[in-house]
PDB file of C-alpha atoms in Angstrom:
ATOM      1  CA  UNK R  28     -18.020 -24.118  -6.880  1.00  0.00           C
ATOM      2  CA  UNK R  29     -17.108 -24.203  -3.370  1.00  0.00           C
ATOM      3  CA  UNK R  30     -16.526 -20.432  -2.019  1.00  0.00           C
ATOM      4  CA  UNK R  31     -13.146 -20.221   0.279  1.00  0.00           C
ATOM      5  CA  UNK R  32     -14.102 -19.966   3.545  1.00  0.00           C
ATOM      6  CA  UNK R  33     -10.875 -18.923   5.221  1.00  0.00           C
ATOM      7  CA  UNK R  34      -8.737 -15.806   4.619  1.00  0.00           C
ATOM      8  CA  UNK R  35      -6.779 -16.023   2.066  1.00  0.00           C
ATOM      9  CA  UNK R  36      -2.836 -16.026   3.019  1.00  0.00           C
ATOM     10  CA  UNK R  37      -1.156 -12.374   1.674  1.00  0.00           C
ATOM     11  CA  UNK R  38       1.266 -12.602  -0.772  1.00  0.00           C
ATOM     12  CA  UNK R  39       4.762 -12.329   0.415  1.00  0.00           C
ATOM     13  CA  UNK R  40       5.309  -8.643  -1.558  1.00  0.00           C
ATOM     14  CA  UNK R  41       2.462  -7.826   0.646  1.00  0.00           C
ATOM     15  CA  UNK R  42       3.131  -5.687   3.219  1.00  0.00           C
ATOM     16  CA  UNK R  43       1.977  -6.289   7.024  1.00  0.00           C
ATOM     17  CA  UNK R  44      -0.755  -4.336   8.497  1.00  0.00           C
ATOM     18  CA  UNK R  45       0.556  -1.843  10.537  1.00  0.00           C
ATOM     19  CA  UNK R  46      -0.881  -0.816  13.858  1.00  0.00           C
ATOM     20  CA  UNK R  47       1.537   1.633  15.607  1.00  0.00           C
ATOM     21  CA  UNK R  48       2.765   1.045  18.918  1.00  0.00           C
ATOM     22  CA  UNK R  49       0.798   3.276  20.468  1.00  0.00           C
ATOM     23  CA  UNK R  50      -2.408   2.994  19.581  1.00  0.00           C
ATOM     24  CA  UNK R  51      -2.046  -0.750  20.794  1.00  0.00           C
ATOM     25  CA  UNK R  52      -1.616   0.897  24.203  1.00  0.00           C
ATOM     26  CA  UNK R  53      -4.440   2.766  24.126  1.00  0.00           C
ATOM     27  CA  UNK R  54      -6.683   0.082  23.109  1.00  0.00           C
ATOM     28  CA  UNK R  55      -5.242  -2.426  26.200  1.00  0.00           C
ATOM     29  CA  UNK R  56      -6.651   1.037  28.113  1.00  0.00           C
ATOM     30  CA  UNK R  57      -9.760   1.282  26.380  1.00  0.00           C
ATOM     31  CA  UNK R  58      -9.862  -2.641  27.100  1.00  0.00           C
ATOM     32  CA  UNK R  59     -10.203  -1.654  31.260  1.00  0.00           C
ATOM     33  CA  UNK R  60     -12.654   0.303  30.806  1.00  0.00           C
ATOM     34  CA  UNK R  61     -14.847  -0.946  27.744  1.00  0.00           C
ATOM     35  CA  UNK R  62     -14.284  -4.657  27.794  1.00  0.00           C
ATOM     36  CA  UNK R  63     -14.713  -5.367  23.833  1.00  0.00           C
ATOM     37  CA  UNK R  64     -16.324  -8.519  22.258  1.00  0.00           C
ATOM     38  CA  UNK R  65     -16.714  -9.997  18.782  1.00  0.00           C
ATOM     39  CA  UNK R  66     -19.638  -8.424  17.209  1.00  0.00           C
ATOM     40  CA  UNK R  67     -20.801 -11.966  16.368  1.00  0.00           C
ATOM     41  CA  UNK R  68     -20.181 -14.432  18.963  1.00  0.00           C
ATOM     42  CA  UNK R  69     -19.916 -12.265  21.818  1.00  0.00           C
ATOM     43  CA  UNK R  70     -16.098 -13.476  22.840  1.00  0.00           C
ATOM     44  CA  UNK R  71     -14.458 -11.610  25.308  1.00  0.00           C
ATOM     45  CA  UNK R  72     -11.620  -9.577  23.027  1.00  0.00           C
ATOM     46  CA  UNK R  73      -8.842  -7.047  23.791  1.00  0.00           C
ATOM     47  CA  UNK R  74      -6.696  -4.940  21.987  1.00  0.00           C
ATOM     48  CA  UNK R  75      -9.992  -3.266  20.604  1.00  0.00           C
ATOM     49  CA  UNK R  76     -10.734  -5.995  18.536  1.00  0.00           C
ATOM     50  CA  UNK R  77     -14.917  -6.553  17.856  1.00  0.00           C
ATOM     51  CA  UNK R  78     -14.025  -9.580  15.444  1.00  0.00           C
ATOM     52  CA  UNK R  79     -12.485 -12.786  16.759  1.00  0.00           C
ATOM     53  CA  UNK R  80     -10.318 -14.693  14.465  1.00  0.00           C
ATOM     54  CA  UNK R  81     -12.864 -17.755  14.237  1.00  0.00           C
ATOM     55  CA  UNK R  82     -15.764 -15.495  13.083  1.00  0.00           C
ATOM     56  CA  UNK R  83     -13.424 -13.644  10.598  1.00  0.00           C
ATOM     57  CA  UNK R  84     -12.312 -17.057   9.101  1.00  0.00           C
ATOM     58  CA  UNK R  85     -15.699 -18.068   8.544  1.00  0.00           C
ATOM     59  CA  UNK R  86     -17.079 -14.769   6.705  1.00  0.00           C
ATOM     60  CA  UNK R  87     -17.490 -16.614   2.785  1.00  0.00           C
ATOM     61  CA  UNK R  88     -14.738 -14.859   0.855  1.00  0.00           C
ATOM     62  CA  UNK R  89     -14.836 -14.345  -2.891  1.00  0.00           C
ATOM     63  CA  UNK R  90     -12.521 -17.178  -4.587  1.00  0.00           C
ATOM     64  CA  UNK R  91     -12.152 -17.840  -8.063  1.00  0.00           C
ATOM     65  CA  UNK R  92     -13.615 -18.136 -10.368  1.00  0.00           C
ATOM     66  CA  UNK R  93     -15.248 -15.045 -10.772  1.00  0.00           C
ATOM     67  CA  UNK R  94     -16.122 -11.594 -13.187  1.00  0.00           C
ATOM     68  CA  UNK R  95     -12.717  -9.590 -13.411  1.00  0.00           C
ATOM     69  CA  UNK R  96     -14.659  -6.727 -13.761  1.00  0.00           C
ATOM     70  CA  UNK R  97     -17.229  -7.166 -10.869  1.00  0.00           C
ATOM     71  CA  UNK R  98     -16.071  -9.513  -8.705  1.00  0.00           C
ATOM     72  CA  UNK R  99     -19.053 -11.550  -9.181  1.00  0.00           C
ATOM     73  CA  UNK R 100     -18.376 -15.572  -8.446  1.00  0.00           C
ATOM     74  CA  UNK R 101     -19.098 -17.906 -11.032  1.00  0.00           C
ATOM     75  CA  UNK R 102     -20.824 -21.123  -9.209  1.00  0.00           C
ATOM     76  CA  UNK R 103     -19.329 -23.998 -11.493  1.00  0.00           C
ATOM     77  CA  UNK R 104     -16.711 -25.222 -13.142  1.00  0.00           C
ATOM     78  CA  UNK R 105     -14.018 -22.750 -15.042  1.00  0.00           C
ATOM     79  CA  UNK R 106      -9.949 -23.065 -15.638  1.00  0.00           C
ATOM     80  CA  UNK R 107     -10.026 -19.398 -17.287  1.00  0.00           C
ATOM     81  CA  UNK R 108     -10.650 -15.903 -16.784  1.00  0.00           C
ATOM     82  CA  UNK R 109     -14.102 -14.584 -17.619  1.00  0.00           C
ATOM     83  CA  UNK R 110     -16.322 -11.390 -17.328  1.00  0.00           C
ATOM     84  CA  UNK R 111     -20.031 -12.137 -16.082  1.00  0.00           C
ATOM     85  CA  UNK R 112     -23.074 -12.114 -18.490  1.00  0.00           C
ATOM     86  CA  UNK R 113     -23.687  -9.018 -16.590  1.00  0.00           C
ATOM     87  CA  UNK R 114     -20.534  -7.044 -17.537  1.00  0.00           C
ATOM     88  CA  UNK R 115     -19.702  -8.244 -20.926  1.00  0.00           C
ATOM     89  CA  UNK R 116     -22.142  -5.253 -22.365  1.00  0.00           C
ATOM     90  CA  UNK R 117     -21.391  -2.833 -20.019  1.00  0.00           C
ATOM     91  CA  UNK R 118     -18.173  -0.218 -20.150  1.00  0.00           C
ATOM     92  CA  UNK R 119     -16.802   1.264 -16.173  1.00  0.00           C
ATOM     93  CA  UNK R 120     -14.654   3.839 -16.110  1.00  0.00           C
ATOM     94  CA  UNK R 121     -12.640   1.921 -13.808  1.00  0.00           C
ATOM     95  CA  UNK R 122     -10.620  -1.241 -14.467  1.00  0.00           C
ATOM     96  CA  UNK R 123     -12.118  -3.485 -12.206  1.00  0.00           C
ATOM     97  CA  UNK R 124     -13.715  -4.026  -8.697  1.00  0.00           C
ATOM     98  CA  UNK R 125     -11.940  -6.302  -6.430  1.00  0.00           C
ATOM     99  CA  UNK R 126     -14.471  -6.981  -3.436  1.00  0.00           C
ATOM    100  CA  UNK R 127     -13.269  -9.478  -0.594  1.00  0.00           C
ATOM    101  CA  UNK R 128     -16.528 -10.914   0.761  1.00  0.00           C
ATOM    102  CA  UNK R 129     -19.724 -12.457  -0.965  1.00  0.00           C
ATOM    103  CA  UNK R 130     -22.934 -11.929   0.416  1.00  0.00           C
ATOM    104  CA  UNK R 131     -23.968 -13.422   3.893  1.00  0.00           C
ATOM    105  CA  UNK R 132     -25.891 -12.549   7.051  1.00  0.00           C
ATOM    106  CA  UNK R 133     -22.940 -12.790   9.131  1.00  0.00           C
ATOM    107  CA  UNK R 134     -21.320 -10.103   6.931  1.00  0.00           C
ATOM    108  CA  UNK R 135     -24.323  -8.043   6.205  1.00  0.00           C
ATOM    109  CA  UNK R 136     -24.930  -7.982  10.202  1.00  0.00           C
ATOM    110  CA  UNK R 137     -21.482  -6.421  10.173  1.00  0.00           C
ATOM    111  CA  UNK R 138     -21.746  -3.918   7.296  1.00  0.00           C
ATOM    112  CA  UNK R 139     -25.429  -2.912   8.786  1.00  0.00           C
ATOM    113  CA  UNK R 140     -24.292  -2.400  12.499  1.00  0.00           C
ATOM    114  CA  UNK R 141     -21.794   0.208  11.139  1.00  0.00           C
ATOM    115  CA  UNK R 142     -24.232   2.162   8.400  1.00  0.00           C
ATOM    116  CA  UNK R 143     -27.131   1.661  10.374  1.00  0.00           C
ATOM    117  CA  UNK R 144     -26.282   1.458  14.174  1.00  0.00           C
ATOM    118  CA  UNK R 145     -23.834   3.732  14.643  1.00  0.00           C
ATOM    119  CA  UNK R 146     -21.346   1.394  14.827  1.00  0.00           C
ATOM    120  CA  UNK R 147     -18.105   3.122  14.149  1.00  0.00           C
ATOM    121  CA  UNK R 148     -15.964   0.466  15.953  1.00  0.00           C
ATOM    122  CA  UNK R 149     -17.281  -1.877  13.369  1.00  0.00           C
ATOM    123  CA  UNK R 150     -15.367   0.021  10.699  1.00  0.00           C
ATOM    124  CA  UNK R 151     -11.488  -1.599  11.833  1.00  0.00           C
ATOM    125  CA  UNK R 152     -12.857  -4.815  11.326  1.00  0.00           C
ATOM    126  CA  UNK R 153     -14.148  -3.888   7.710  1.00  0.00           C
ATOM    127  CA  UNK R 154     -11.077  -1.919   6.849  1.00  0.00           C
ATOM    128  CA  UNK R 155      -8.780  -5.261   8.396  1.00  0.00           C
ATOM    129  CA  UNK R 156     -11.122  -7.817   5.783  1.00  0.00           C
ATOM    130  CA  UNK R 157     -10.492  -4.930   3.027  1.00  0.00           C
ATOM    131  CA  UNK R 158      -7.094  -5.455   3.029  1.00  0.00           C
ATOM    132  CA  UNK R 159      -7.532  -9.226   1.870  1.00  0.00           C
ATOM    133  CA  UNK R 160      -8.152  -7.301  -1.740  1.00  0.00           C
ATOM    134  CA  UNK R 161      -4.900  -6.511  -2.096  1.00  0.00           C
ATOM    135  CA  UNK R 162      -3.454  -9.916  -2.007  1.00  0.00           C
ATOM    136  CA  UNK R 163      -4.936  -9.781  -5.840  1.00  0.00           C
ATOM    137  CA  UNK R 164      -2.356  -9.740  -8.242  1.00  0.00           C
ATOM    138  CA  UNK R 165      -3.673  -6.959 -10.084  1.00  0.00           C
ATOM    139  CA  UNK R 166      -3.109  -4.474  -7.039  1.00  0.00           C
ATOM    140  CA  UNK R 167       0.095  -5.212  -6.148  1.00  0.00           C
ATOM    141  CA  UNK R 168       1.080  -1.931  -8.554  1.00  0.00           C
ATOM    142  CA  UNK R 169      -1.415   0.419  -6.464  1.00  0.00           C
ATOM    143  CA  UNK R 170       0.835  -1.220  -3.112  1.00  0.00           C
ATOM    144  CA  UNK R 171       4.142  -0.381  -4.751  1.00  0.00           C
ATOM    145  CA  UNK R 172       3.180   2.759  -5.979  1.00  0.00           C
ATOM    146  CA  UNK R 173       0.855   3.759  -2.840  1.00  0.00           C
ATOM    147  CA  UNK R 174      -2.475   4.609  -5.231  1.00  0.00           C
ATOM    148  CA  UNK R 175      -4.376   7.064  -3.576  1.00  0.00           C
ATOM    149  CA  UNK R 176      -7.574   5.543  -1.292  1.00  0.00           C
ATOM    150  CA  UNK R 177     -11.038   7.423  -2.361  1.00  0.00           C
ATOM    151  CA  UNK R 178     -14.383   7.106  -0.534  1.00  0.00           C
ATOM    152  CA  UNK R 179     -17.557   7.035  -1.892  1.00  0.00           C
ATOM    153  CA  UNK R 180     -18.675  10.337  -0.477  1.00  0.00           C
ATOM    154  CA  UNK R 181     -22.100  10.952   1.737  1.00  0.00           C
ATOM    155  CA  UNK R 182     -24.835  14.133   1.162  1.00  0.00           C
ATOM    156  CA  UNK R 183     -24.408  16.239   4.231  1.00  0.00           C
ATOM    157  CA  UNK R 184     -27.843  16.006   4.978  1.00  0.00           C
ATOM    158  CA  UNK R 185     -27.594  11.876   5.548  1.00  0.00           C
ATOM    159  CA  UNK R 186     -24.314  12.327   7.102  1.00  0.00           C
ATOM    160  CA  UNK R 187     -25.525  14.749  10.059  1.00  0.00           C
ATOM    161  CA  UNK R 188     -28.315  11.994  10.374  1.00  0.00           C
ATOM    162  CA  UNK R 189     -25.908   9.065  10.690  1.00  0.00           C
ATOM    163  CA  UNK R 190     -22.730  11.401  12.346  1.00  0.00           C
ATOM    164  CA  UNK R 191     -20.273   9.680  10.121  1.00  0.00           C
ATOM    165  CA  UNK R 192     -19.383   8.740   6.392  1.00  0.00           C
ATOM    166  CA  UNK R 193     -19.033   4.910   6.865  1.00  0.00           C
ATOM    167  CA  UNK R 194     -17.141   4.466   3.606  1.00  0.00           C
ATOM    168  CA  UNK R 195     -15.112   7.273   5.110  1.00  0.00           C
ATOM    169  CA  UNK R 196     -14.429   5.355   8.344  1.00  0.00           C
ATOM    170  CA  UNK R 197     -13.518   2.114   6.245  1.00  0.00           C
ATOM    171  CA  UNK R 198     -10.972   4.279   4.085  1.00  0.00           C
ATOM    172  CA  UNK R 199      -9.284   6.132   7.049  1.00  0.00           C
ATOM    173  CA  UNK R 200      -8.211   2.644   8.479  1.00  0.00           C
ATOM    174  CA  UNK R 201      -7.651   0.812   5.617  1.00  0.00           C
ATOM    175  CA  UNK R 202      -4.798   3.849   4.818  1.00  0.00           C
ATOM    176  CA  UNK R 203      -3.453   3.017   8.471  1.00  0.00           C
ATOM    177  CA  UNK R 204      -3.280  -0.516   7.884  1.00  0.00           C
ATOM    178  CA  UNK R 205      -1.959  -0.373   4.341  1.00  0.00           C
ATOM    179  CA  UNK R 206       0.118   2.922   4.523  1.00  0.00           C
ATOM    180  CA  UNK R 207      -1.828   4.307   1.981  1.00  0.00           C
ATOM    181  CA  UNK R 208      -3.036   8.014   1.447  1.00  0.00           C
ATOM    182  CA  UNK R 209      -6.679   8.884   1.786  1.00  0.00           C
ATOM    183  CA  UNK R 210      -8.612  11.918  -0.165  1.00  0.00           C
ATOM    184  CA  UNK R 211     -11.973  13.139   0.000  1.00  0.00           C
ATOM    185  CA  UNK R 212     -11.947  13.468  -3.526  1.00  0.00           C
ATOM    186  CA  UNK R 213     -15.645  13.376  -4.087  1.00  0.00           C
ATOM    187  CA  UNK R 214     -18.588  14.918  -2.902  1.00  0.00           C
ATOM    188  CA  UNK R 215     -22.450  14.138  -3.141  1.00  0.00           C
ATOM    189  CA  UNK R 216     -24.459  17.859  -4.063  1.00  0.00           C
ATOM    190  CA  UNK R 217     -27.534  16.252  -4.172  1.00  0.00           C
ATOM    191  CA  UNK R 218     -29.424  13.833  -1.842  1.00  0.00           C
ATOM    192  CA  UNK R 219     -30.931  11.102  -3.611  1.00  0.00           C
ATOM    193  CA  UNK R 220     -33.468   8.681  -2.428  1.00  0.00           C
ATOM    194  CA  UNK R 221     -32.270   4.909  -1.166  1.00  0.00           C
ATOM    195  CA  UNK R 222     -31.408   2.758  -4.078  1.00  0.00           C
ATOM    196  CA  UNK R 223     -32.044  -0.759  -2.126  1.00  0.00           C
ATOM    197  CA  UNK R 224     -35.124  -1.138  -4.476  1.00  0.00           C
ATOM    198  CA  UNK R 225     -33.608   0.356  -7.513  1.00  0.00           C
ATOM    199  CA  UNK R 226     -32.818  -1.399 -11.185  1.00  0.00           C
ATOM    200  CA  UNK R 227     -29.217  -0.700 -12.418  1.00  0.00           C
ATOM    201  CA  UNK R 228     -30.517   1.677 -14.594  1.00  0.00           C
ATOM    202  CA  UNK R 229     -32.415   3.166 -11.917  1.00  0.00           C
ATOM    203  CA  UNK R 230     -29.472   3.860 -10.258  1.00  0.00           C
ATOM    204  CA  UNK R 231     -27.449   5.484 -12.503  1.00  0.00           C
ATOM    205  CA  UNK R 232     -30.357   7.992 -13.570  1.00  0.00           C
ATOM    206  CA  UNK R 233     -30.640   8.883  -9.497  1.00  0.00           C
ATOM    207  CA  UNK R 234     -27.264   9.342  -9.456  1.00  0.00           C
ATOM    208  CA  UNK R 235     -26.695  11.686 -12.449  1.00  0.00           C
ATOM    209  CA  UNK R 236     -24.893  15.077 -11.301  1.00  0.00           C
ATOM    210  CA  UNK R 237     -25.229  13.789  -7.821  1.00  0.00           C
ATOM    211  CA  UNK R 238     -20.819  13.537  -7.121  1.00  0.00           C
ATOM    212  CA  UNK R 239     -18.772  16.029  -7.918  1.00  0.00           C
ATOM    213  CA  UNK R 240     -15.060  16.348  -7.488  1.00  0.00           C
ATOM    214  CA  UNK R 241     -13.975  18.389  -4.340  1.00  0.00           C
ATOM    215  CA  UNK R 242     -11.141  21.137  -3.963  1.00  0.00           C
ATOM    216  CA  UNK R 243      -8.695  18.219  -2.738  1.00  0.00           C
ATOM    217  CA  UNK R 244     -10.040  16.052  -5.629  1.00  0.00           C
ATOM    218  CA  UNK R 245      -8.961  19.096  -8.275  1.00  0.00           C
ATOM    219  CA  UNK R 246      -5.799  19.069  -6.621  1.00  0.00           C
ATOM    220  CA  UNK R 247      -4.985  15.504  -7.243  1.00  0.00           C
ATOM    221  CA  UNK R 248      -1.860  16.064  -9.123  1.00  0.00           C
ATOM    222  CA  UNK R 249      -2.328  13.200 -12.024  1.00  0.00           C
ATOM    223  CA  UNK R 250       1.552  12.426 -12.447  1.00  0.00           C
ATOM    224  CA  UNK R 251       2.139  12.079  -8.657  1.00  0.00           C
ATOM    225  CA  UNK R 252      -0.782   9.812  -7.692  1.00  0.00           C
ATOM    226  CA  UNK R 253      -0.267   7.313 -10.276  1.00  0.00           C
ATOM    227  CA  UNK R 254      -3.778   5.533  -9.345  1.00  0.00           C
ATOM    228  CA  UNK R 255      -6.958   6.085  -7.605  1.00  0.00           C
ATOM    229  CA  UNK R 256      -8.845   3.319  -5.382  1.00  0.00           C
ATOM    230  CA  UNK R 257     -12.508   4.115  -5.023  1.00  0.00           C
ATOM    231  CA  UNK R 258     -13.415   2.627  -1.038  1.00  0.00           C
ATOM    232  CA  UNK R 259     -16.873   1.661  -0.372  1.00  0.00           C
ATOM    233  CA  UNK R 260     -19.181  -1.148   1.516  1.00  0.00           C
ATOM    234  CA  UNK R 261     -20.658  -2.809  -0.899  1.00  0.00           C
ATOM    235  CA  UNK R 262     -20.345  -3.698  -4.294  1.00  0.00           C
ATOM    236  CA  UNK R 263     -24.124  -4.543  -5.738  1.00  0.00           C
ATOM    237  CA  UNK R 264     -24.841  -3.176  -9.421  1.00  0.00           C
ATOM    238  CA  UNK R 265     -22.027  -0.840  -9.134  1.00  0.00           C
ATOM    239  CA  UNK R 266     -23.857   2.595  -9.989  1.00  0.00           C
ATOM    240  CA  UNK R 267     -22.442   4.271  -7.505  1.00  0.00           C
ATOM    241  CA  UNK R 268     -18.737   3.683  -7.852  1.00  0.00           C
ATOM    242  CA  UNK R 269     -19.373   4.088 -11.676  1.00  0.00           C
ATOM    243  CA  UNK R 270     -20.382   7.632 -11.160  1.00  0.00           C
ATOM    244  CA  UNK R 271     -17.622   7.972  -9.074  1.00  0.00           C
ATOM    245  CA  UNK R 272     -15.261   6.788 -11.285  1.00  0.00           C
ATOM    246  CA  UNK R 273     -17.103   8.989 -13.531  1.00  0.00           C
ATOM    247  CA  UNK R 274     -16.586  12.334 -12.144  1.00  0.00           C
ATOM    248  CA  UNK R 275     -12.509  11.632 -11.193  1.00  0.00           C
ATOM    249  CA  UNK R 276     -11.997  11.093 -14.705  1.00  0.00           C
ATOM    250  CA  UNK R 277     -13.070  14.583 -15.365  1.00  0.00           C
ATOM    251  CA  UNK R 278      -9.942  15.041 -14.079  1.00  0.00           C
ATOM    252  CA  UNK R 279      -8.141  13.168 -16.182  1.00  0.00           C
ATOM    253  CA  UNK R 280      -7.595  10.371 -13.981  1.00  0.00           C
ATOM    254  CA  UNK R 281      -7.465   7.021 -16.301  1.00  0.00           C
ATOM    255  CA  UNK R 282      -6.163   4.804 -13.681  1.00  0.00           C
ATOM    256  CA  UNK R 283      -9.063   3.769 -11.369  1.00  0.00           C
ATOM    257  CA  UNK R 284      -9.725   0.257  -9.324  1.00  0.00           C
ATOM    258  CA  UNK R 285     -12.350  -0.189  -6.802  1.00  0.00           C
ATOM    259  CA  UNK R 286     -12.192  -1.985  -3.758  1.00  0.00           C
ATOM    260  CA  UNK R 287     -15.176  -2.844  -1.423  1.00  0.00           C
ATOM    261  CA  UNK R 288     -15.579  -5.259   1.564  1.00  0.00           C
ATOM    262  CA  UNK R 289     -18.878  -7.593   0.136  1.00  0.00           C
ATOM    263  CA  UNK R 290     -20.349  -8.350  -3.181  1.00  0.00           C
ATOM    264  CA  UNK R 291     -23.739  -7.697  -2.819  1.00  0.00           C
TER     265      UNK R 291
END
């Protein structure tokens, strides 16, 4: 199957993304002084972009066919809906994950430069691509009903070492774009090692009583928020939003989507 390699064109009950009037001032100021360029191709930019539109449009995005449960593509030939060999014995406690991206070195250099090199202007550009999720069917609901944005949460102790929550940083824009509200809902107790090596089932046992709910996350008054949307990087076995997921339905949350910018 050949993957889509341009963004796909919103829906028209889409909202636009909003960037308020004055923040594009401040970035044509920030432009004088810190001349920006895409992250990939080293353009000149402005308007505190670090993605040109070329680059963007070539980042692989996830077309169907593929797993409405993971995201996963299906490489062949399909006319119907299908969960992956990998999901059909599994049960999430959320509905489905709805990733935009699949897996690429132009995407990963992206996604790396703002976890690993303290790129925190990176995290716009990740939040803009996010928003391509939405133009799902299945999330038009969370629009119209403004479903509350979650991030995966960070231990302390890696946070002070990085400065910043990147699925935080994702989140926080992707509300501005989207006009969407954003809780800290969750919260890591326990540092646990890297999983980049880990089995599935690796990564759920690491993650056991790891995320709990925070005070905000308590607060989450069920009838108001009508939906949760767990925010993170990347999608890969899908441990970690599961135990997310998890621990938010200990608050009797039943309504729960993720959303992440690659499929790993």
């Amino acid at each position: 199957m050949a993957i889509e390699s341009t963004a796909p064109i919103p829906p028209s009950n889409m909202p636009p993304l909003r960037d308020p009037s004055h923040r594009r001032w401040w970035h044509r100021f920030l432009d004088v002084i810190y001349a920006p360029y895409c992250e990939l191709c080293a353009e000149p930019l402005q308007d505190g972009r670090y993605l040109c539109e070329g680059c963007s449009a070539s980042l692989p995005r996830i077309a169907a066919p593929f797993c409405e449960s993971c995201g996963e593509v299906f490489d062949g030939r399909i006319d119907t809906a299908f969960i992956c060999p990998n999901c059909r014995d599994l049960s999430y406690d959320f509905r489905f994950a709805r990733p935009v991206l699949t897996s690429s070195d132009a995407a990963r250099t992206l996604i790396h430069g703002l976890k690993y090199e303290r790129g925190l202007h990176l995290a716009r550009e990740l939040a803009r691509i996010a928003t391509e999720a939405f133009a799902d069917p299945r999330l038009c609901t969370a629009l119209a009903e403004r479903w509350t944005l979650v991030p995966v949460p960070m231990h302390r102790a890696r946070k002070q070492s990085r400065y910043y929550n990147h699925s935080e940083e994702i989140a926080k824009h992707l509300g501005k774009y989207l006009g969407l509200p954003v809780v800290k809902a969750l919260k890591r107790v326990r540092a646990t090692p890297t999983q980049t090596h880990l089995s599935r089932r690796q990564r759920l046992q690491n993650l056991r009583g790891a995320i709990e709910l925070t005070g905000a996350g308590r607060k989450l008054d069920r009838e108001k928020t009508h939906g949760l949307i767990i925010i993170d990087d990347v999608f890969t076995t899908g441990a970690t939003v599961q135990e997310c997921a998890r621990t938010l339905k200990k608050n009797q949350h039943e309504n729960i989507v993720v959303v992440t910018v690659m499929r790993g």
